[in-house]
CSV table of C-alpha atoms in Angstrom, one decimal:
chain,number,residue,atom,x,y,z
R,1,UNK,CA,80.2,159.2,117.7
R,2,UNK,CA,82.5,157.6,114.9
R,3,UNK,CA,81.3,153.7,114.8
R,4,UNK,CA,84.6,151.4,115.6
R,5,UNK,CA,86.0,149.5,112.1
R,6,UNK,CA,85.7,145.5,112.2
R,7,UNK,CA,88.0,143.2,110.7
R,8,UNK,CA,86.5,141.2,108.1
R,9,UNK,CA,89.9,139.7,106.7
R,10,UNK,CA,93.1,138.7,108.1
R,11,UNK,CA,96.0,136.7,107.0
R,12,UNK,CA,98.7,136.1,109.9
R,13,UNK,CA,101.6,138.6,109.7
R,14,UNK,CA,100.5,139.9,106.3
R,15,UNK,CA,97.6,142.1,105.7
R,16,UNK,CA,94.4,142.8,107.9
R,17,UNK,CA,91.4,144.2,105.9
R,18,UNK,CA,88.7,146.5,107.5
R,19,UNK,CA,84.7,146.7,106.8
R,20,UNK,CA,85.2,150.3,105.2
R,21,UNK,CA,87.7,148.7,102.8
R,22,UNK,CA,91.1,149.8,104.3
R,23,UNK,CA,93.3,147.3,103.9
R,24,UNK,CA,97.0,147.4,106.6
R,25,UNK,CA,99.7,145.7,105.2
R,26,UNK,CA,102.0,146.2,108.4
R,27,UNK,CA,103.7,142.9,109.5
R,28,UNK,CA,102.8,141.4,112.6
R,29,UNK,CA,104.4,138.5,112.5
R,30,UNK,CA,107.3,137.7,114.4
R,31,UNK,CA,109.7,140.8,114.6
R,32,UNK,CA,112.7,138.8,113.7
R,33,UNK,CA,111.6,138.2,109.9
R,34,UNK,CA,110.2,142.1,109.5
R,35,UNK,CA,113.4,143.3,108.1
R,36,UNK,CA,112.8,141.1,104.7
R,37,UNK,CA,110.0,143.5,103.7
R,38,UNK,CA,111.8,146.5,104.7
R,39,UNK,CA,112.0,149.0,102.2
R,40,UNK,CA,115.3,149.4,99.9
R,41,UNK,CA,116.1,153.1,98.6
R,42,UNK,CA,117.4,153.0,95.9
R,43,UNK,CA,120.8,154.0,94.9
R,44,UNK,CA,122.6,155.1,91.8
R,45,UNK,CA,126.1,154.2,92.7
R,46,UNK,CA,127.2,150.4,92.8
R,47,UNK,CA,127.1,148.3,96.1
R,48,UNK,CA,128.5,144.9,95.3
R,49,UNK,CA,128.5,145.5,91.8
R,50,UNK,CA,124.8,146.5,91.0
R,51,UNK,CA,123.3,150.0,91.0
R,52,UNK,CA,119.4,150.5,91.1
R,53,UNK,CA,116.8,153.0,90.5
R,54,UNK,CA,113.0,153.8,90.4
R,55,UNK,CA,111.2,154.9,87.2
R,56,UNK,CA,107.9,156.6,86.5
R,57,UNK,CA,106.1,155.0,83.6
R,58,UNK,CA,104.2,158.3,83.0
R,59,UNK,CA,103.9,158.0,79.0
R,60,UNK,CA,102.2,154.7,79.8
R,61,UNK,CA,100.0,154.7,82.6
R,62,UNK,CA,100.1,157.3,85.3
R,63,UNK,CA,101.5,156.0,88.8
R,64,UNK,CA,103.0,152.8,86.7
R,65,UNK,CA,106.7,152.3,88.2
R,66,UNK,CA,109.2,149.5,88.1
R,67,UNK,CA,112.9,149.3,89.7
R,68,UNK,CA,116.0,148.9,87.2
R,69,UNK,CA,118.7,147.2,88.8
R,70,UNK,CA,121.8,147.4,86.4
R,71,UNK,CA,124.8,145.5,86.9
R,72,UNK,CA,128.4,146.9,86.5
R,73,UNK,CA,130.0,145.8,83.8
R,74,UNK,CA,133.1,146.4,81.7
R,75,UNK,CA,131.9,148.2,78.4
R,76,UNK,CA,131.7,144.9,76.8
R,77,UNK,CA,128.7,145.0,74.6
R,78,UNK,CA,125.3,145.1,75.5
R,79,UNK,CA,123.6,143.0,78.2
R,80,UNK,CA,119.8,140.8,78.1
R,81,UNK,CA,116.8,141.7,80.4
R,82,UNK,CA,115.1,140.4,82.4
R,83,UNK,CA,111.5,141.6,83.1
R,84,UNK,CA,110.4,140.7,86.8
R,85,UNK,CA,106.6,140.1,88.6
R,86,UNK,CA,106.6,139.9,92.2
R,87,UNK,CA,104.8,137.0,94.0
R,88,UNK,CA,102.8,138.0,97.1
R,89,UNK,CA,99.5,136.1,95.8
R,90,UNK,CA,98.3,139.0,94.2
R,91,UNK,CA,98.1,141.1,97.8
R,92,UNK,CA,101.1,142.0,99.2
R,93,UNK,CA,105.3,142.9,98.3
R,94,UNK,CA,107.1,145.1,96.4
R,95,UNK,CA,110.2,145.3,94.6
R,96,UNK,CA,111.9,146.9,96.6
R,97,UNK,CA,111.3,144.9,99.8
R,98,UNK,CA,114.6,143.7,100.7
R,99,UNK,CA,113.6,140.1,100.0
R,100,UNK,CA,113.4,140.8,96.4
R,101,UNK,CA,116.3,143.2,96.3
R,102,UNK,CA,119.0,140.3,98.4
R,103,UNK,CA,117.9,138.1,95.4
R,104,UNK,CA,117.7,140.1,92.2
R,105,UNK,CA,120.5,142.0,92.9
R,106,UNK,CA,122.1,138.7,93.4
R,107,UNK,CA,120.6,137.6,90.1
R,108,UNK,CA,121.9,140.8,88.2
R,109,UNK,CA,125.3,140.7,89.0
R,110,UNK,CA,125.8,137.1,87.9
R,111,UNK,CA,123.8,136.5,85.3
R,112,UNK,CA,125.2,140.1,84.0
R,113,UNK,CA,121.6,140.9,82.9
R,114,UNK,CA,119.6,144.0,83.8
R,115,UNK,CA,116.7,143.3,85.8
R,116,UNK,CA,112.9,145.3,85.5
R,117,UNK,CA,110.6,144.8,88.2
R,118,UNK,CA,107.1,146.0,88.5
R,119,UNK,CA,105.4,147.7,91.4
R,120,UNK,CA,102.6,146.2,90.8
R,121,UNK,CA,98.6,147.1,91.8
R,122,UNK,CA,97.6,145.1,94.9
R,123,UNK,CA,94.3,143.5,95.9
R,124,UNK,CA,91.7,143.5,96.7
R,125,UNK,CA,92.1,146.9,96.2
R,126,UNK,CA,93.0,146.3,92.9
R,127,UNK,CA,91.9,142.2,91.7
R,128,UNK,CA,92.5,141.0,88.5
R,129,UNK,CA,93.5,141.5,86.4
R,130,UNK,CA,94.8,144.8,87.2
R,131,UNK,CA,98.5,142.8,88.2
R,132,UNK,CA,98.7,141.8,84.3
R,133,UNK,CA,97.0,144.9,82.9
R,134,UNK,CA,100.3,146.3,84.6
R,135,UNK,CA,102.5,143.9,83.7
R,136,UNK,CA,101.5,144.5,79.4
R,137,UNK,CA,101.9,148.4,80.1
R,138,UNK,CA,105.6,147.3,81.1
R,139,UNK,CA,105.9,145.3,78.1
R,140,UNK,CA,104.6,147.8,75.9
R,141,UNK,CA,106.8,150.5,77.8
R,142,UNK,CA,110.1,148.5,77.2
R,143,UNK,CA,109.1,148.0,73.1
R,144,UNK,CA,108.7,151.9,73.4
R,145,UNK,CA,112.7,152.0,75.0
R,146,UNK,CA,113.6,149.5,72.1
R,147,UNK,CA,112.3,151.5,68.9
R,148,UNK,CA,113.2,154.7,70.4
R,149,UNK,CA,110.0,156.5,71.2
R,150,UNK,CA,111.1,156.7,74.9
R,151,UNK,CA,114.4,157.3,75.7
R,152,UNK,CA,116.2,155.9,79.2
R,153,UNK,CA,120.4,156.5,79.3
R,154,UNK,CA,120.7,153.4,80.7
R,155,UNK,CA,118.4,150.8,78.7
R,156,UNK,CA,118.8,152.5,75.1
R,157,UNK,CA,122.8,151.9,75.5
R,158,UNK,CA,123.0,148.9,77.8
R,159,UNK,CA,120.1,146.8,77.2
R,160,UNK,CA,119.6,144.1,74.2
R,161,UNK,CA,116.7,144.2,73.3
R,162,UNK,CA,116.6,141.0,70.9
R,163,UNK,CA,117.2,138.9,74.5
R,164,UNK,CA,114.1,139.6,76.7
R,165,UNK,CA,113.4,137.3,79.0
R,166,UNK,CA,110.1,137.3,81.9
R,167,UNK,CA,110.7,136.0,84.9
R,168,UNK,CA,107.8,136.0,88.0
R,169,UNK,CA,108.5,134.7,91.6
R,170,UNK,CA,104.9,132.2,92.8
R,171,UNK,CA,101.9,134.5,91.6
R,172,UNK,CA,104.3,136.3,89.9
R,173,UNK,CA,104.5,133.3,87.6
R,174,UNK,CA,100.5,133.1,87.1
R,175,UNK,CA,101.4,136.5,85.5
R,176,UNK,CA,104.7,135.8,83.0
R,177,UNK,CA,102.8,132.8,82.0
R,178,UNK,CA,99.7,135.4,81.5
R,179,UNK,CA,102.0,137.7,79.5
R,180,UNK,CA,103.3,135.4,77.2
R,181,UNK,CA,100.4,133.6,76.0
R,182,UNK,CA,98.8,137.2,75.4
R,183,UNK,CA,101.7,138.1,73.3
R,184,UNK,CA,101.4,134.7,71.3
R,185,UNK,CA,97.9,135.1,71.3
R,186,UNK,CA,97.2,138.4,69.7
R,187,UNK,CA,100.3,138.3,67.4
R,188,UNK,CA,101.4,141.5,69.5
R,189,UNK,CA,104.1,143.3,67.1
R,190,UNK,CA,107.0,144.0,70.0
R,191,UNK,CA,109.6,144.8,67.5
R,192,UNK,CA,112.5,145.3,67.9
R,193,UNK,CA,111.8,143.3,70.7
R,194,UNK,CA,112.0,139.9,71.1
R,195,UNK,CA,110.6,137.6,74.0
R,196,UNK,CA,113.6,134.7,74.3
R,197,UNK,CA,112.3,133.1,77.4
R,198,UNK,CA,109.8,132.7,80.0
R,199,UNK,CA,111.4,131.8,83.7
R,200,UNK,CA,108.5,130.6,85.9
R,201,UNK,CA,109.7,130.5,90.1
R,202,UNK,CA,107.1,128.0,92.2
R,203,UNK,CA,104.3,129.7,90.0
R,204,UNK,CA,100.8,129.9,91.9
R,205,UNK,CA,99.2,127.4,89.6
R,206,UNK,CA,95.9,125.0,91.6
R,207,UNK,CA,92.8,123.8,91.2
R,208,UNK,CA,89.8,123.7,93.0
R,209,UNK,CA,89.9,121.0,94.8
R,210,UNK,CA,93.3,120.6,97.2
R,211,UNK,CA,96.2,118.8,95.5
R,212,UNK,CA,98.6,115.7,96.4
R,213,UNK,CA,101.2,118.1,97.7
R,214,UNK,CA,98.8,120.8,99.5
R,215,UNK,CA,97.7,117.8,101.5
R,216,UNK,CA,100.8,115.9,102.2
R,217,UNK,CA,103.5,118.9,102.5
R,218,UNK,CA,104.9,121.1,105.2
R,219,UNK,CA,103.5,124.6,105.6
R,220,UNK,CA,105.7,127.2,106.0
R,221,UNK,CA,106.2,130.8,106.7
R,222,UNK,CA,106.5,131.6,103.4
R,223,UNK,CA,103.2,129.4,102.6
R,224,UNK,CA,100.4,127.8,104.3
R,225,UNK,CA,97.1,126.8,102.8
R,226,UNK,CA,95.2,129.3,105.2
R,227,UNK,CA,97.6,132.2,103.3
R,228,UNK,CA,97.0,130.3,99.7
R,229,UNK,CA,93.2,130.5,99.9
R,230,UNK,CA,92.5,133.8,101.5
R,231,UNK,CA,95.2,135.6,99.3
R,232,UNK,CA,93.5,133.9,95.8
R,233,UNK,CA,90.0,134.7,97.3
R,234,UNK,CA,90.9,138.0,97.8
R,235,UNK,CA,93.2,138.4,94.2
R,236,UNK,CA,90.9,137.0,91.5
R,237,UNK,CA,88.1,138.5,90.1
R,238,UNK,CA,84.9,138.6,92.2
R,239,UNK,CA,83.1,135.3,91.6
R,240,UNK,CA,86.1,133.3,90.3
R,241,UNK,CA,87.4,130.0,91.9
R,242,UNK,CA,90.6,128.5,92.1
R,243,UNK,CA,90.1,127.4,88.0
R,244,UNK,CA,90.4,130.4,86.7
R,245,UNK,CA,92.9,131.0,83.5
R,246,UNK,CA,95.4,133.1,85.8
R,247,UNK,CA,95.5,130.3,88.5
R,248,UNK,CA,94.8,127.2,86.8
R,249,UNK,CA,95.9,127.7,83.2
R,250,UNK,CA,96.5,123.9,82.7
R,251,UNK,CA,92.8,124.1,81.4
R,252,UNK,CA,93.4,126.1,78.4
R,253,UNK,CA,94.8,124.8,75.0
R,254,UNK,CA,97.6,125.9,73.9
R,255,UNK,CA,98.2,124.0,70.7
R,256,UNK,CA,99.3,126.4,67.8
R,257,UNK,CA,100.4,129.0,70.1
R,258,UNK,CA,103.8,129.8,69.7
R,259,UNK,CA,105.5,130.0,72.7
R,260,UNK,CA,109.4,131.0,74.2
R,261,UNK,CA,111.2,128.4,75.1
R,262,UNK,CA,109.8,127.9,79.2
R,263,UNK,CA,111.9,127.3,82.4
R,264,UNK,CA,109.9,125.6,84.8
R,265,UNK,CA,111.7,125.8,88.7
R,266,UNK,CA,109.6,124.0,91.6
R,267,UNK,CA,110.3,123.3,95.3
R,268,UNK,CA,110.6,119.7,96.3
R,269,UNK,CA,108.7,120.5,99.2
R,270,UNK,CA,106.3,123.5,98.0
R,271,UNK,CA,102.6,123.2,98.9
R,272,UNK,CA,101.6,123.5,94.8
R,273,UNK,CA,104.3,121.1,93.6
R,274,UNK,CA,102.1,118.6,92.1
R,275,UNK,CA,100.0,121.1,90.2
R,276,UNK,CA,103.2,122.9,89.2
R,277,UNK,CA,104.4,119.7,87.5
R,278,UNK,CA,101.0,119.1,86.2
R,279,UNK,CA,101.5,122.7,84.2
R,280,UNK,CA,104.9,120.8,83.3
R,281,UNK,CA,103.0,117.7,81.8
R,282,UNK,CA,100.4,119.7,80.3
R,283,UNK,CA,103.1,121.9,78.4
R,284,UNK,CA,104.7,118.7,77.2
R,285,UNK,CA,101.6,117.5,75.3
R,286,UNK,CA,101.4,120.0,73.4
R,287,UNK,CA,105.7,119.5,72.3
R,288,UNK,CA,106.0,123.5,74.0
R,289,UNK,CA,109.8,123.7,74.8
R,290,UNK,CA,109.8,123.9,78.9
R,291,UNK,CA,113.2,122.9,80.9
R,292,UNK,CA,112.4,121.6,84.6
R,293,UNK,CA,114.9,122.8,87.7
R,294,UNK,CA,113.7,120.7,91.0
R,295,UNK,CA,115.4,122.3,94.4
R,296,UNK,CA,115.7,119.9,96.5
R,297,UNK,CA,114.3,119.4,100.5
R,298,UNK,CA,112.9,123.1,100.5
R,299,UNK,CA,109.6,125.0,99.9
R,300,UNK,CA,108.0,127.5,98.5
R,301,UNK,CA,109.9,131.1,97.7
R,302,UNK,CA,112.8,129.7,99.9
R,303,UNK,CA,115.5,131.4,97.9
R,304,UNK,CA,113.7,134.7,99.3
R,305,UNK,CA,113.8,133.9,102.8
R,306,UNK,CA,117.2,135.4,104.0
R,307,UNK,CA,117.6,133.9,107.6
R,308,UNK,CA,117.6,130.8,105.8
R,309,UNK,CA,119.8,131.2,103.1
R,310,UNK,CA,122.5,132.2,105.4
R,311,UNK,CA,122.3,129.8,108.0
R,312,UNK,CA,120.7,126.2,106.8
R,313,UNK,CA,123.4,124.4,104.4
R,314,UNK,CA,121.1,123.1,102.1
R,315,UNK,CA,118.9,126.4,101.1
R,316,UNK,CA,122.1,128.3,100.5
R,317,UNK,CA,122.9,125.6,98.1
R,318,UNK,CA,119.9,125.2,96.3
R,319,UNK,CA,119.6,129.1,96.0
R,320,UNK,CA,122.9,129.3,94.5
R,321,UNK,CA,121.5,126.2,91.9
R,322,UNK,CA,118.8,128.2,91.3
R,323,UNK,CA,120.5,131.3,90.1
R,324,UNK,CA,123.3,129.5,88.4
R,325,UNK,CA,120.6,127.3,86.2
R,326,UNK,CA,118.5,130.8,85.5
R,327,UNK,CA,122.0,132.3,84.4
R,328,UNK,CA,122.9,129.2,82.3
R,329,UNK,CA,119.1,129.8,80.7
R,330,UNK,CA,119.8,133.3,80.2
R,331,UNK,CA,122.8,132.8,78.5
R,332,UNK,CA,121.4,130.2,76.3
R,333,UNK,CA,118.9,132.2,74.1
């Protein structure tokens, strides 16, 4: 008689893990937010302006894919990416969960920039760092498109390659940051690629012991400490704390690396504000150039939650803020 599977994890709406390691990521939350991790096919023909599309990385790493969402544009010269990470604290999302796709479609169309994301490998099926292994197989993938040993119709005429920008929504940032440094680090040759920025959304950056803001701010659905701890538990490498490089990257020097130019946006009210602008500080001392958006009277990811960009004032204004200052950013380098 088959024994009866236990629970040995659960984080509230998200994910439930099981003692012969199957992990369910079916929400069970309330039904009303559901639809913002639906599924979104994608589709070759424009809806409001923007086209989209799924690719197999085969030449790179089997199973390796990412969505291209191409904006329509007159034939007016070629147009900057932007390579995205997913946040989801390691765990859980996808690209093509309509959260993401509301938002980067949004993103495509007006910062006129074709937009990469990663489906990336989960925990703790997958802990890290198998998110940035995948993450530099994109990288190296998109040099590939740029010297022409892969070809893609789309990228190879549309896409400038000299303005390559990474961009990560909460862990999502943990990677870029991750990304960037690597690249600086191991004088990786990307040519005729060029990295021109690094866009860093509410990054998962903490420490050990809980900050200012993780005491003194709102949870929310998008975030509560309960969904912050188990999610990191589960994502970094067995062993690790909350200091590791990938979380806590404030502990590492950085003098003497060259870094793109950084932009920093944080949440007034996000749970890891105050270790968000302590990454700020610490990128200062060592004279890195970093630019600092602050969204006023919202948390964490709040640009990404739908029912709230359409109905509160205030967090459809600060999500149109936020787009406009990553366009602005975009169109600067």
């Amino acid at each position: 008689m088959a024994t009866e599977r236990k629970v040995t994890n659960h984080i509230s709406g998200w994910l439930t893990v099981y003692d012969d390691g199957f992990v369910d990521r079916t929400w069970t939350g309330p039904p009303q937010f559901k639809f913002m991790s639906d599924h979104v096919p994608p589709h070759d023909h424009f809806i409001d302006s923007v086209a989209t599309r799924d690719i197999l990385l085969d030449a790179v790493k089997p199973d390796l894919r990412v969505r291209v969402y191409l904006p329509e544009q007159p034939d007016t010269g070629k147009l900057p990416i932007i390579l995205h990470f997913h946040g989801g604290g390691f765990c859980i999302s996808q690209p093509d969960w309509l959260m993401y796709y509301n938002f980067y479609t949004r993103l495509a169309r007006e910062s006129k920039a074709i937009i990469i994301s990663t489906y990336l490998r989960l925990a703790p099926e997958h802990r890290l760092p198998a998110a940035v292994e995948d993450g530099y197989s994109t990288l190296l993938w998109l040099r590939d498109v740029a010297n022409d040993k892969t070809y893609d119709s789309q990228l190879s005429t549309k896409g400038d390659f000299n303005r390559v920008f990474l961009i990560g929504d909460s862990t999502g940032g943990n990677i870029v940051h991750q990304l960037a440094k690597q690249t600086a680090t191991e004088n990786l040759n990307l040519h005729p690629l060029r990295l021109a920025g690094v866009i860093l959304i509410h990054p998962g950056f903490v420490r050990p012991v809980r900050s200012k803001s993780e005491l003194e701010k709102p949870q929310s659905p998008m975030l509560t400490l309960d969904m912050l701890d188990k999610f990191l538990n589960m994502g970094l490498p067995e062993g690790s704390t909350k200091d590791h490089p990938i979380t806590c990257p404030m502990g590492e020097a950085v003098d003497g690396v060259d870094l793109p130019p950084y932009l920093l946006c944080v949440a007034e009210e996000d749970l890891m504000v105050a270790t968000e602008m302590e990454f700020y500080d610490w990128m200062k001392k060592y004279e890195k150039e970093i630019e600092l958006l602050v969204s006023d009277g919202v948390g964490h990811s709040f640009y990404l939650n739908k029912i709230a960009v359409d109905v509160d004032p205030n967090t459809s204004e600060q999500t149109h803020k936020l787009v406009q200052r990553i366009s602005q950013f975009v169109g600067k380098y």
